[in-house]
CSV table of N, CA, C and O in Angstrom, one decimal:
chain,number,residue,atom,x,y,z
Z,23,GLN,N,4.2,-9.4,-18.3
Z,23,GLN,CA,5.0,-8.2,-18.1
Z,23,GLN,C,4.3,-7.0,-17.6
Z,23,GLN,O,3.1,-7.0,-17.6
Z,24,VAL,N,5.0,-6.2,-16.9
Z,24,VAL,CA,4.5,-5.1,-16.4
Z,24,VAL,C,4.5,-3.8,-17.4
Z,24,VAL,O,5.4,-3.7,-18.1
Z,25,GLN,N,3.4,-3.2,-17.4
Z,25,GLN,CA,3.4,-1.9,-18.2
Z,25,GLN,C,3.4,-0.7,-17.3
Z,25,GLN,O,2.7,-0.7,-16.3
Z,26,LEU,N,4.1,0.4,-17.6
Z,26,LEU,CA,4.4,1.5,-16.9
Z,26,LEU,C,3.9,2.8,-17.7
Z,26,LEU,O,4.3,3.0,-18.8
Z,27,VAL,N,3.1,3.6,-17.0
Z,27,VAL,CA,2.8,4.9,-17.6
Z,27,VAL,C,3.0,6.0,-16.7
Z,27,VAL,O,2.3,6.1,-15.6
Z,28,GLU,N,3.7,7.0,-17.1
Z,28,GLU,CA,4.1,8.1,-16.3
Z,28,GLU,C,3.1,9.2,-16.6
Z,28,GLU,O,2.6,9.4,-17.6
Z,29,SER,N,3.0,10.1,-15.5
Z,29,SER,CA,2.0,11.1,-15.6
Z,29,SER,C,2.4,12.3,-14.7
Z,29,SER,O,3.2,12.0,-13.7
Z,30,GLY,N,2.0,13.5,-14.8
Z,30,GLY,CA,2.3,14.6,-13.9
Z,30,GLY,C,3.3,15.5,-14.4
Z,30,GLY,O,3.4,16.6,-13.6
Z,31,GLY,N,3.9,15.4,-15.4
Z,31,GLY,CA,4.9,16.3,-16.0
Z,31,GLY,C,4.2,17.5,-16.5
Z,31,GLY,O,3.1,17.6,-16.5
Z,32,GLY,N,5.0,18.4,-16.7
Z,32,GLY,CA,4.5,19.8,-17.2
Z,32,GLY,C,5.5,20.9,-16.9
Z,32,GLY,O,6.7,20.6,-16.7
Z,33,LEU,N,5.0,22.2,-16.9
Z,33,LEU,CA,5.8,23.3,-16.9
Z,33,LEU,C,5.6,23.8,-15.4
Z,33,LEU,O,4.5,24.0,-14.9
Z,34,VAL,N,6.7,24.1,-14.8
Z,34,VAL,CA,6.8,24.6,-13.4
Z,34,VAL,C,7.8,25.7,-13.3
Z,34,VAL,O,8.9,25.5,-14.0
Z,35,GLN,N,7.7,26.7,-12.4
Z,35,GLN,CA,8.6,27.7,-12.3
Z,35,GLN,C,9.8,27.2,-11.4
Z,35,GLN,O,9.6,26.3,-10.6
Z,36,ALA,N,11.0,27.8,-11.5
Z,36,ALA,CA,12.2,27.4,-10.8
Z,36,ALA,C,11.7,27.7,-9.1
Z,36,ALA,O,11.1,28.5,-8.8
Z,37,GLY,N,12.1,26.7,-8.5
Z,37,GLY,CA,11.8,26.7,-6.9
Z,37,GLY,C,10.5,26.1,-6.6
Z,37,GLY,O,10.2,25.8,-5.4
Z,38,GLY,N,9.7,25.7,-7.7
Z,38,GLY,CA,8.5,25.0,-7.5
Z,38,GLY,C,8.7,23.5,-7.3
Z,38,GLY,O,9.8,22.8,-7.2
Z,39,SER,N,7.4,22.9,-7.2
Z,39,SER,CA,7.3,21.4,-7.0
Z,39,SER,C,6.5,20.8,-7.9
Z,39,SER,O,5.6,21.3,-8.5
Z,40,LEU,N,6.8,19.6,-8.1
Z,40,LEU,CA,5.9,18.7,-9.1
Z,40,LEU,C,6.0,17.2,-8.5
Z,40,LEU,O,7.0,16.9,-8.1
Z,41,ARG,N,4.9,16.5,-8.7
Z,41,ARG,CA,4.9,15.2,-8.4
Z,41,ARG,C,4.5,14.3,-9.7
Z,41,ARG,O,3.4,14.5,-10.3
Z,42,LEU,N,5.4,13.4,-9.9
Z,42,LEU,CA,5.2,12.4,-11.0
Z,42,LEU,C,4.6,11.3,-10.5
Z,42,LEU,O,5.0,10.7,-9.4
Z,43,SER,N,3.9,10.6,-11.4
Z,43,SER,CA,3.3,9.3,-11.0
Z,43,SER,C,3.5,8.3,-12.0
Z,43,SER,O,3.9,8.7,-13.2
Z,44,CYS,N,3.8,7.1,-11.6
Z,44,CYS,CA,4.0,5.9,-12.5
Z,44,CYS,C,3.0,4.8,-12.2
Z,44,CYS,O,3.2,4.1,-11.3
Z,45,ALA,N,2.0,4.7,-13.0
Z,45,ALA,CA,1.1,3.6,-12.7
Z,45,ALA,C,1.5,2.4,-13.6
Z,45,ALA,O,1.7,2.5,-14.6
Z,46,ALA,N,1.3,1.3,-12.8
Z,46,ALA,CA,1.8,0.0,-13.4
Z,46,ALA,C,0.5,-0.9,-13.6
Z,46,ALA,O,-0.5,-0.7,-12.9
Z,47,SER,N,0.6,-1.6,-14.7
Z,47,SER,CA,-0.5,-2.6,-14.9
Z,47,SER,C,0.1,-3.9,-15.3
Z,47,SER,O,1.2,-3.9,-15.7
Z,48,GLY,N,-0.7,-4.9,-15.3
Z,48,GLY,CA,-0.2,-6.3,-15.7
Z,48,GLY,C,0.4,-7.1,-14.8
Z,48,GLY,O,0.2,-8.3,-14.5
Z,49,ARG,N,1.3,-6.4,-13.9
Z,49,ARG,CA,2.0,-7.2,-12.7
Z,49,ARG,C,2.0,-6.2,-11.4
Z,49,ARG,O,1.9,-4.9,-11.6
Z,50,THR,N,2.0,-6.8,-10.4
Z,50,THR,CA,2.1,-5.9,-9.1
Z,50,THR,C,3.6,-5.4,-9.1
Z,50,THR,O,4.5,-6.1,-9.3
Z,51,ILE,N,3.8,-4.2,-8.7
Z,51,ILE,CA,5.1,-3.6,-8.5
Z,51,ILE,C,5.8,-3.9,-7.2
Z,51,ILE,O,6.9,-3.5,-7.0
Z,52,SER,N,5.0,-4.5,-6.3
Z,52,SER,CA,5.5,-4.8,-5.0
Z,52,SER,C,6.8,-5.6,-5.0
Z,52,SER,O,7.6,-5.6,-4.1
Z,53,GLY,N,7.0,-6.5,-6.0
Z,53,GLY,CA,8.1,-7.3,-6.2
Z,53,GLY,C,9.1,-6.8,-7.1
Z,53,GLY,O,10.2,-7.6,-7.3
Z,54,TYR,N,8.9,-5.5,-7.6
Z,54,TYR,CA,9.9,-4.9,-8.4
Z,54,TYR,C,10.7,-3.7,-7.7
Z,54,TYR,O,10.2,-3.1,-6.8
Z,55,ALA,N,11.9,-3.5,-8.1
Z,55,ALA,CA,12.6,-2.3,-7.8
Z,55,ALA,C,12.2,-1.3,-8.9
Z,55,ALA,O,12.2,-1.7,-10.0
Z,56,MET,N,11.8,-0.2,-8.4
Z,56,MET,CA,11.1,0.8,-9.3
Z,56,MET,C,12.2,2.0,-9.4
Z,56,MET,O,12.6,2.6,-8.3
Z,57,GLY,N,12.5,2.5,-10.5
Z,57,GLY,CA,13.6,3.5,-10.7
Z,57,GLY,C,12.9,4.6,-11.5
Z,57,GLY,O,12.0,4.4,-12.2
Z,58,TRP,N,13.4,5.7,-11.2
Z,58,TRP,CA,13.2,7.0,-11.9
Z,58,TRP,C,14.5,7.5,-12.6
Z,58,TRP,O,15.6,7.6,-11.9
Z,59,LEU,N,14.3,7.7,-13.7
Z,59,LEU,CA,15.5,8.2,-14.7
Z,59,LEU,C,15.1,9.3,-15.5
Z,59,LEU,O,13.8,9.4,-15.8
Z,60,ARG,N,16.0,10.1,-16.0
Z,60,ARG,CA,15.7,11.3,-16.8
Z,60,ARG,C,16.7,11.5,-17.9
Z,60,ARG,O,17.9,11.1,-17.8
Z,61,GLN,N,16.3,12.2,-18.8
Z,61,GLN,CA,17.1,12.5,-20.1
Z,61,GLN,C,16.9,13.9,-20.5
Z,61,GLN,O,15.8,14.2,-20.9
Z,62,ALA,N,17.9,14.8,-20.3
Z,62,ALA,CA,17.8,16.1,-20.7
Z,62,ALA,C,18.2,16.2,-22.2
Z,62,ALA,O,18.9,15.3,-22.7
Z,63,PRO,N,17.9,17.3,-22.8
Z,63,PRO,CA,18.3,17.5,-24.3
Z,63,PRO,C,19.8,17.3,-24.5
Z,63,PRO,O,20.5,18.0,-23.8
Z,64,GLY,N,20.2,16.5,-25.3
Z,64,GLY,CA,21.7,16.4,-25.7
Z,64,GLY,C,22.4,15.7,-24.5
Z,64,GLY,O,23.7,15.6,-24.6
Z,65,LYS,N,21.8,15.1,-23.7
Z,65,LYS,CA,22.4,14.5,-22.5
Z,65,LYS,C,22.3,13.0,-22.5
Z,65,LYS,O,21.3,12.4,-23.0
Z,66,GLU,N,23.0,12.2,-21.8
Z,66,GLU,CA,22.8,10.8,-21.6
Z,66,GLU,C,21.6,10.6,-20.5
Z,66,GLU,O,21.5,11.5,-19.6
Z,67,ARG,N,21.0,9.6,-20.6
Z,67,ARG,CA,19.9,9.2,-19.7
Z,67,ARG,C,20.7,9.0,-18.3
Z,67,ARG,O,21.6,8.2,-18.3
Z,68,GLU,N,20.2,9.5,-17.3
Z,68,GLU,CA,20.8,9.5,-16.0
Z,68,GLU,C,19.8,9.0,-14.9
Z,68,GLU,O,18.7,9.2,-14.9
Z,69,PHE,N,20.4,8.4,-13.9
Z,69,PHE,CA,19.6,7.8,-12.8
Z,69,PHE,C,19.3,9.0,-12.0
Z,69,PHE,O,20.0,9.8,-11.6
Z,70,VAL,N,18.0,9.0,-11.4
Z,70,VAL,CA,17.5,9.9,-10.5
Z,70,VAL,C,17.3,9.3,-9.1
Z,70,VAL,O,17.9,9.9,-8.2
Z,71,GLY,N,16.7,8.2,-9.0
Z,71,GLY,CA,16.3,7.6,-7.8
Z,71,GLY,C,15.6,6.3,-8.0
Z,71,GLY,O,15.2,5.9,-9.1
Z,72,ALA,N,15.6,5.4,-7.0
Z,72,ALA,CA,15.0,4.1,-7.0
Z,72,ALA,C,14.4,3.7,-5.7
Z,72,ALA,O,14.8,4.3,-4.7
Z,73,ILE,N,13.5,2.9,-5.7
Z,73,ILE,CA,12.8,2.4,-4.4
Z,73,ILE,C,12.8,0.9,-4.5
Z,73,ILE,O,12.4,0.3,-5.6
Z,74,SER,N,13.3,0.1,-3.6
Z,74,SER,CA,13.2,-1.4,-3.6
Z,74,SER,C,11.9,-1.8,-3.5
Z,74,SER,O,10.9,-1.3,-2.9
Z,75,GLY,N,11.7,-3.0,-4.0
Z,75,GLY,CA,10.3,-3.7,-4.0
Z,75,GLY,C,9.9,-4.3,-2.8
Z,75,GLY,O,8.7,-4.3,-2.5
Z,76,ARG,N,10.8,-4.7,-1.9
Z,76,ARG,CA,10.3,-5.3,-0.7
Z,76,ARG,C,10.5,-4.4,0.5
Z,76,ARG,O,9.5,-4.2,1.2
Z,77,SER,N,11.6,-3.8,0.8
Z,77,SER,CA,11.7,-3.0,2.1
Z,77,SER,C,11.4,-1.6,1.8
Z,77,SER,O,11.2,-0.8,2.8
Z,78,GLY,N,11.3,-1.1,0.5
Z,78,GLY,CA,10.9,0.2,0.3
Z,78,GLY,C,12.1,1.2,0.5
Z,78,GLY,O,12.0,2.3,0.7
Z,79,ASN,N,13.3,0.6,0.5
Z,79,ASN,CA,14.6,1.5,0.7
Z,79,ASN,C,14.7,2.3,-0.6
Z,79,ASN,O,14.5,1.9,-1.6
Z,80,THR,N,15.1,3.5,-0.4
Z,80,THR,CA,15.3,4.6,-1.4
Z,80,THR,C,16.6,4.9,-1.7
Z,80,THR,O,17.5,4.9,-0.8
Z,81,TYR,N,17.0,5.3,-2.9
Z,81,TYR,CA,18.3,5.7,-3.3
Z,81,TYR,C,18.1,6.7,-4.3
Z,81,TYR,O,17.3,6.9,-5.1
Z,82,TYR,N,19.1,7.7,-4.2
Z,82,TYR,CA,19.1,8.9,-4.9
Z,82,TYR,C,20.5,9.3,-5.5
Z,82,TYR,O,21.5,9.1,-4.9
Z,83,ALA,N,20.3,9.9,-6.7
Z,83,ALA,CA,21.6,10.5,-7.3
Z,83,ALA,C,21.9,11.8,-6.5
Z,83,ALA,O,21.0,12.4,-5.9
Z,84,ASP,N,23.1,12.1,-6.3
Z,84,ASP,CA,23.6,13.2,-5.5
Z,84,ASP,C,23.0,14.5,-6.0
Z,84,ASP,O,22.8,15.5,-5.2
Z,85,SER,N,22.8,14.6,-7.3
Z,85,SER,CA,22.2,15.8,-7.8
Z,85,SER,C,20.7,16.2,-7.3
Z,85,SER,O,20.3,17.3,-7.4
Z,86,VAL,N,20.0,15.2,-6.9
Z,86,VAL,CA,18.7,15.4,-6.5
Z,86,VAL,C,18.5,15.1,-5.0
Z,86,VAL,O,17.3,15.3,-4.5
Z,87,LYS,N,19.5,14.6,-4.4
Z,87,LYS,CA,19.3,14.2,-2.9
Z,87,LYS,C,18.9,15.5,-2.1
Z,87,LYS,O,19.5,16.4,-2.1
Z,88,GLY,N,17.9,15.2,-1.2
Z,88,GLY,CA,17.4,16.3,-0.3
Z,88,GLY,C,16.2,17.1,-1.1
Z,88,GLY,O,15.6,17.8,-0.3
Z,89,ARG,N,16.1,17.0,-2.5
Z,89,ARG,CA,15.0,17.6,-3.1
Z,89,ARG,C,14.0,16.7,-3.7
Z,89,ARG,O,12.9,17.1,-3.7
Z,90,PHE,N,14.3,15.5,-4.1
Z,90,PHE,CA,13.4,14.6,-4.7
Z,90,PHE,C,13.1,13.4,-3.6
Z,90,PHE,O,14.0,13.1,-2.8
Z,91,ALA,N,12.0,12.8,-3.6
Z,91,ALA,CA,11.7,11.7,-2.8
Z,91,ALA,C,10.8,10.8,-3.6
Z,91,ALA,O,9.8,11.2,-4.3
Z,92,ILE,N,11.2,9.6,-3.5
Z,92,ILE,CA,10.3,8.5,-4.1
Z,92,ILE,C,9.6,7.7,-3.1
Z,92,ILE,O,10.0,7.5,-2.0
Z,93,SER,N,8.3,7.4,-3.5
Z,93,SER,CA,7.4,6.6,-2.6
Z,93,SER,C,6.6,5.7,-3.6
Z,93,SER,O,6.6,5.9,-4.7
Z,94,ARG,N,6.1,4.8,-2.9
Z,94,ARG,CA,5.2,3.8,-3.6
Z,94,ARG,C,3.8,3.6,-2.9
Z,94,ARG,O,3.8,3.6,-1.6
Z,95,ASP,N,2.8,3.3,-3.5
Z,95,ASP,CA,1.5,2.9,-3.0
Z,95,ASP,C,1.3,1.5,-3.6
Z,95,ASP,O,0.7,1.5,-4.8
Z,96,ASN,N,1.4,0.5,-3.0
Z,96,ASN,CA,1.3,-0.8,-3.6
Z,96,ASN,C,-0.2,-1.1,-3.8
Z,96,ASN,O,-0.5,-1.9,-4.7
Z,97,ALA,N,-1.1,-0.5,-2.9
Z,97,ALA,CA,-2.6,-0.8,-3.3
Z,97,ALA,C,-3.0,0.0,-4.5
Z,97,ALA,O,-3.9,-0.6,-5.2
Z,98,LYS,N,-2.3,0.9,-4.9
Z,98,LYS,CA,-2.6,1.6,-6.1
Z,98,LYS,C,-1.7,1.2,-7.4
Z,98,LYS,O,-1.8,1.6,-8.6
Z,99,ASN,N,-0.8,0.3,-7.0
Z,99,ASN,CA,0.3,-0.2,-7.9
Z,99,ASN,C,0.9,1.1,-8.6
Z,99,ASN,O,1.2,1.1,-9.8
Z,100,THR,N,1.3,2.0,-7.8
Z,100,THR,CA,1.8,3.3,-8.4
Z,100,THR,C,3.1,3.8,-7.6
Z,100,THR,O,3.1,3.7,-6.4
Z,101,VAL,N,4.1,4.3,-8.3
Z,101,VAL,CA,5.2,4.8,-7.7
Z,101,VAL,C,5.2,6.4,-8.0
Z,101,VAL,O,4.7,6.8,-9.0
Z,102,TYR,N,5.7,7.1,-7.1
Z,102,TYR,CA,5.6,8.6,-7.2
Z,102,TYR,C,7.0,9.2,-7.1
Z,102,TYR,O,8.0,8.5,-6.3
Z,103,LEU,N,7.3,10.3,-7.7
Z,103,LEU,CA,8.5,11.0,-7.5
Z,103,LEU,C,8.1,12.3,-7.2
Z,103,LEU,O,7.6,13.2,-8.1
Z,104,GLN,N,8.3,12.7,-5.9
Z,104,GLN,CA,8.1,14.2,-5.5
Z,104,GLN,C,9.4,14.9,-5.7
Z,104,GLN,O,10.5,14.7,-5.3
Z,105,MET,N,9.1,16.0,-6.6
Z,105,MET,CA,10.3,16.9,-6.9
Z,105,MET,C,10.1,18.3,-6.3
Z,105,MET,O,9.1,18.9,-6.6
Z,106,ASN,N,10.9,18.8,-5.5
Z,106,ASN,CA,11.0,20.0,-4.9
Z,106,ASN,C,12.1,20.8,-5.2
Z,106,ASN,O,13.2,20.4,-5.7
Z,107,SER,N,12.0,22.2,-5.0
Z,107,SER,CA,13.1,23.1,-5.2
Z,107,SER,C,13.7,22.9,-6.7
Z,107,SER,O,14.9,22.7,-6.9
Z,108,LEU,N,12.8,22.8,-7.6
Z,108,LEU,CA,13.2,22.5,-9.0
Z,108,LEU,C,13.9,23.7,-9.6
Z,108,LEU,O,13.8,24.9,-9.3
Z,109,THR,N,14.9,23.3,-10.5
Z,109,THR,CA,15.8,24.4,-11.2
Z,109,THR,C,15.7,23.9,-12.6
Z,109,THR,O,15.3,22.9,-13.0
Z,110,PRO,N,16.1,24.9,-13.5
Z,110,PRO,CA,16.1,24.6,-15.0
Z,110,PRO,C,16.9,23.4,-15.3
Z,110,PRO,O,16.6,22.7,-16.3
Z,111,GLU,N,17.9,23.0,-14.4
Z,111,GLU,CA,18.7,21.9,-14.8
Z,111,GLU,C,18.0,20.5,-14.6
Z,111,GLU,O,18.4,19.5,-15.0
Z,112,ASP,N,16.8,20.7,-14.0
Z,112,ASP,CA,16.0,19.5,-13.8
Z,112,ASP,C,15.1,19.2,-15.0
Z,112,ASP,O,14.5,18.2,-15.1
Z,113,THR,N,15.2,20.1,-16.0
Z,113,THR,CA,14.3,20.0,-17.2
Z,113,THR,C,14.8,18.8,-18.0
Z,113,THR,O,16.0,18.6,-18.3
Z,114,ALA,N,13.9,17.7,-18.2
Z,114,ALA,CA,14.2,16.6,-18.9
Z,114,ALA,C,12.9,15.7,-19.1
Z,114,ALA,O,11.9,16.1,-18.6
Z,115,VAL,N,13.1,14.8,-19.8
Z,115,VAL,CA,12.0,13.8,-19.9
Z,115,VAL,C,12.2,12.7,-18.8
Z,115,VAL,O,13.3,12.2,-18.7
Z,116,TYR,N,11.2,12.6,-18.0
Z,116,TYR,CA,11.5,11.7,-16.9
Z,116,TYR,C,10.7,10.3,-17.1
Z,116,TYR,O,9.5,10.3,-17.7
Z,117,TYR,N,11.6,9.3,-16.8
Z,117,TYR,CA,11.0,7.9,-17.1
Z,117,TYR,C,11.0,7.2,-15.8
Z,117,TYR,O,11.8,7.3,-14.9
Z,118,CYS,N,9.9,6.2,-15.6
Z,118,CYS,CA,10.0,5.3,-14.6
Z,118,CYS,C,10.3,4.0,-15.2
Z,118,CYS,O,10.0,3.7,-16.4
Z,119,ALA,N,11.0,3.1,-14.4
Z,119,ALA,CA,11.4,1.8,-14.9
Z,119,ALA,C,11.4,0.9,-13.9
Z,119,ALA,O,11.5,1.0,-12.6
Z,120,ALA,N,11.3,-0.5,-14.2
Z,120,ALA,CA,11.2,-1.6,-13.3
Z,120,ALA,C,12.3,-2.7,-13.5
Z,120,ALA,O,12.7,-2.8,-14.6
Z,121,ASN,N,12.8,-3.2,-12.5
Z,121,ASN,CA,13.7,-4.1,-12.6
Z,121,ASN,C,13.6,-5.1,-11.4
Z,121,ASN,O,12.9,-4.8,-10.3
Z,122,SER,N,14.2,-6.2,-11.4
Z,122,SER,CA,14.2,-7.3,-10.3
Z,122,SER,C,14.9,-7.0,-9.2
Z,122,SER,O,14.5,-7.1,-7.9
Z,123,VAL,N,16.0,-6.0,-9.3
Z,123,VAL,CA,16.8,-5.6,-8.2
Z,123,VAL,C,17.0,-4.2,-8.4
Z,123,VAL,O,17.0,-3.6,-9.5
Z,124,VAL,N,17.4,-3.4,-7.3
Z,124,VAL,CA,17.7,-2.0,-7.5
Z,124,VAL,C,19.0,-1.9,-8.2
Z,124,VAL,O,20.0,-2.6,-8.0
Z,125,SER,N,19.0,-0.8,-9.1
Z,125,SER,CA,20.3,-0.6,-9.8
Z,125,SER,C,20.3,1.0,-9.9
Z,125,SER,O,19.4,1.6,-10.1
Z,126,LEU,N,21.5,1.5,-9.9
Z,126,LEU,CA,21.8,2.8,-10.3
Z,126,LEU,C,22.2,3.1,-11.7
Z,126,LEU,O,22.5,4.2,-12.2
Z,127,LYS,N,22.1,2.1,-12.6
Z,127,LYS,CA,22.4,2.0,-14.0
Z,127,LYS,C,21.2,1.9,-14.8
Z,127,LYS,O,20.4,0.8,-14.6
Z,128,SER,N,20.9,3.0,-15.6
Z,128,SER,CA,19.6,2.9,-16.4
Z,128,SER,C,19.6,1.6,-17.3
Z,128,SER,O,18.5,1.2,-17.5
Z,129,SER,N,20.7,1.2,-17.8
Z,129,SER,CA,20.8,-0.1,-18.7
Z,129,SER,C,20.4,-1.3,-18.0
Z,129,SER,O,20.0,-2.2,-18.7
Z,130,ASP,N,20.3,-1.3,-16.7
Z,130,ASP,CA,20.0,-2.5,-16.0
Z,130,ASP,C,18.3,-2.7,-16.0
Z,130,ASP,O,17.8,-3.8,-15.6
Z,131,TYR,N,17.7,-1.6,-16.3
Z,131,TYR,CA,16.2,-1.8,-16.0
Z,131,TYR,C,15.6,-2.3,-17.3
Z,131,TYR,O,15.9,-2.0,-18.4
Z,132,VAL,N,14.6,-3.2,-17.1
Z,132,VAL,CA,14.0,-4.0,-18.1
Z,132,VAL,C,12.7,-3.4,-18.7
Z,132,VAL,O,12.5,-3.3,-19.9
Z,133,HIS,N,11.8,-2.9,-17.8
Z,133,HIS,CA,10.6,-2.4,-18.2
Z,133,HIS,C,10.5,-0.9,-18.0
Z,133,HIS,O,11.1,-0.3,-17.0
Z,134,TRP,N,10.0,-0.2,-19.0
Z,134,TRP,CA,10.1,1.3,-19.1
Z,134,TRP,C,8.8,1.9,-19.4
Z,134,TRP,O,8.0,1.3,-20.2
Z,135,GLY,N,8.5,2.9,-19.0
Z,135,GLY,CA,7.4,3.8,-19.3
Z,135,GLY,C,7.7,4.6,-20.4
Z,135,GLY,O,8.9,4.6,-20.9
Z,136,GLN,N,6.8,5.4,-20.9
Z,136,GLN,CA,7.0,6.2,-22.2
Z,136,GLN,C,7.7,7.5,-21.8
Z,136,GLN,O,8.1,8.3,-22.7
Z,137,GLY,N,7.7,8.0,-20.6
Z,137,GLY,CA,8.3,9.1,-20.2
Z,137,GLY,C,7.3,10.4,-20.0
Z,137,GLY,O,6.2,10.3,-20.8
Z,138,THR,N,7.6,11.3,-19.3
Z,138,THR,CA,6.8,12.5,-19.3
Z,138,THR,C,7.7,13.7,-19.2
Z,138,THR,O,8.7,13.7,-18.4
Z,139,GLN,N,7.4,14.7,-19.8
Z,139,GLN,CA,8.2,15.9,-19.8
Z,139,GLN,C,8.1,16.8,-18.7
Z,139,GLN,O,6.9,17.2,-18.4
Z,140,VAL,N,9.2,17.2,-18.1
Z,140,VAL,CA,9.3,18.2,-17.1
Z,140,VAL,C,10.1,19.3,-17.6
Z,140,VAL,O,11.3,19.2,-18.0
Z,141,THR,N,9.5,20.5,-17.5
Z,141,THR,CA,10.1,21.9,-17.9
Z,141,THR,C,10.2,22.7,-16.8
Z,141,THR,O,9.0,23.1,-16.3
Z,142,VAL,N,11.2,23.1,-16.4
Z,142,VAL,CA,11.4,24.2,-15.3
Z,142,VAL,C,11.8,25.5,-15.9
Z,142,VAL,O,12.9,25.5,-16.5
Z,143,SER,N,11.1,26.4,-15.7
Z,143,SER,CA,11.3,27.8,-16.3
Z,143,SER,C,12.2,28.7,-15.1
Z,143,SER,O,12.1,28.4,-14.0
Z,144,SER,N,13.0,29.5,-15.7
Z,144,SER,CA,13.7,30.4,-14.9
Z,144,SER,C,12.8,31.6,-14.2
Z,144,SER,O,11.8,31.9,-14.7
């Protein structure tokens, strides 16, 4: 099984940028679709974006399209979420997750990290 650990969260001002990392161990991520999902206080967990394991195709929620970018470094077995033009609405716990295929549904992902807090101040 693959273990996932997110890092890079923290406090950032509105309009700023932050890059989250998801380091995997146990298995290579190259064969997995890797998703980023988030959960804001009092809200349902929502899909943010994903990258396919083979072609590296990316998919994004409309709310973050054009602001966020997902990339992967297979040599480091790490997936990244670059977040730009952050707003307070982006405040949430961000999770990375792995699945055999790309999905826009959080419930489809099998392997999860512990999450990292992102707080965007006004």
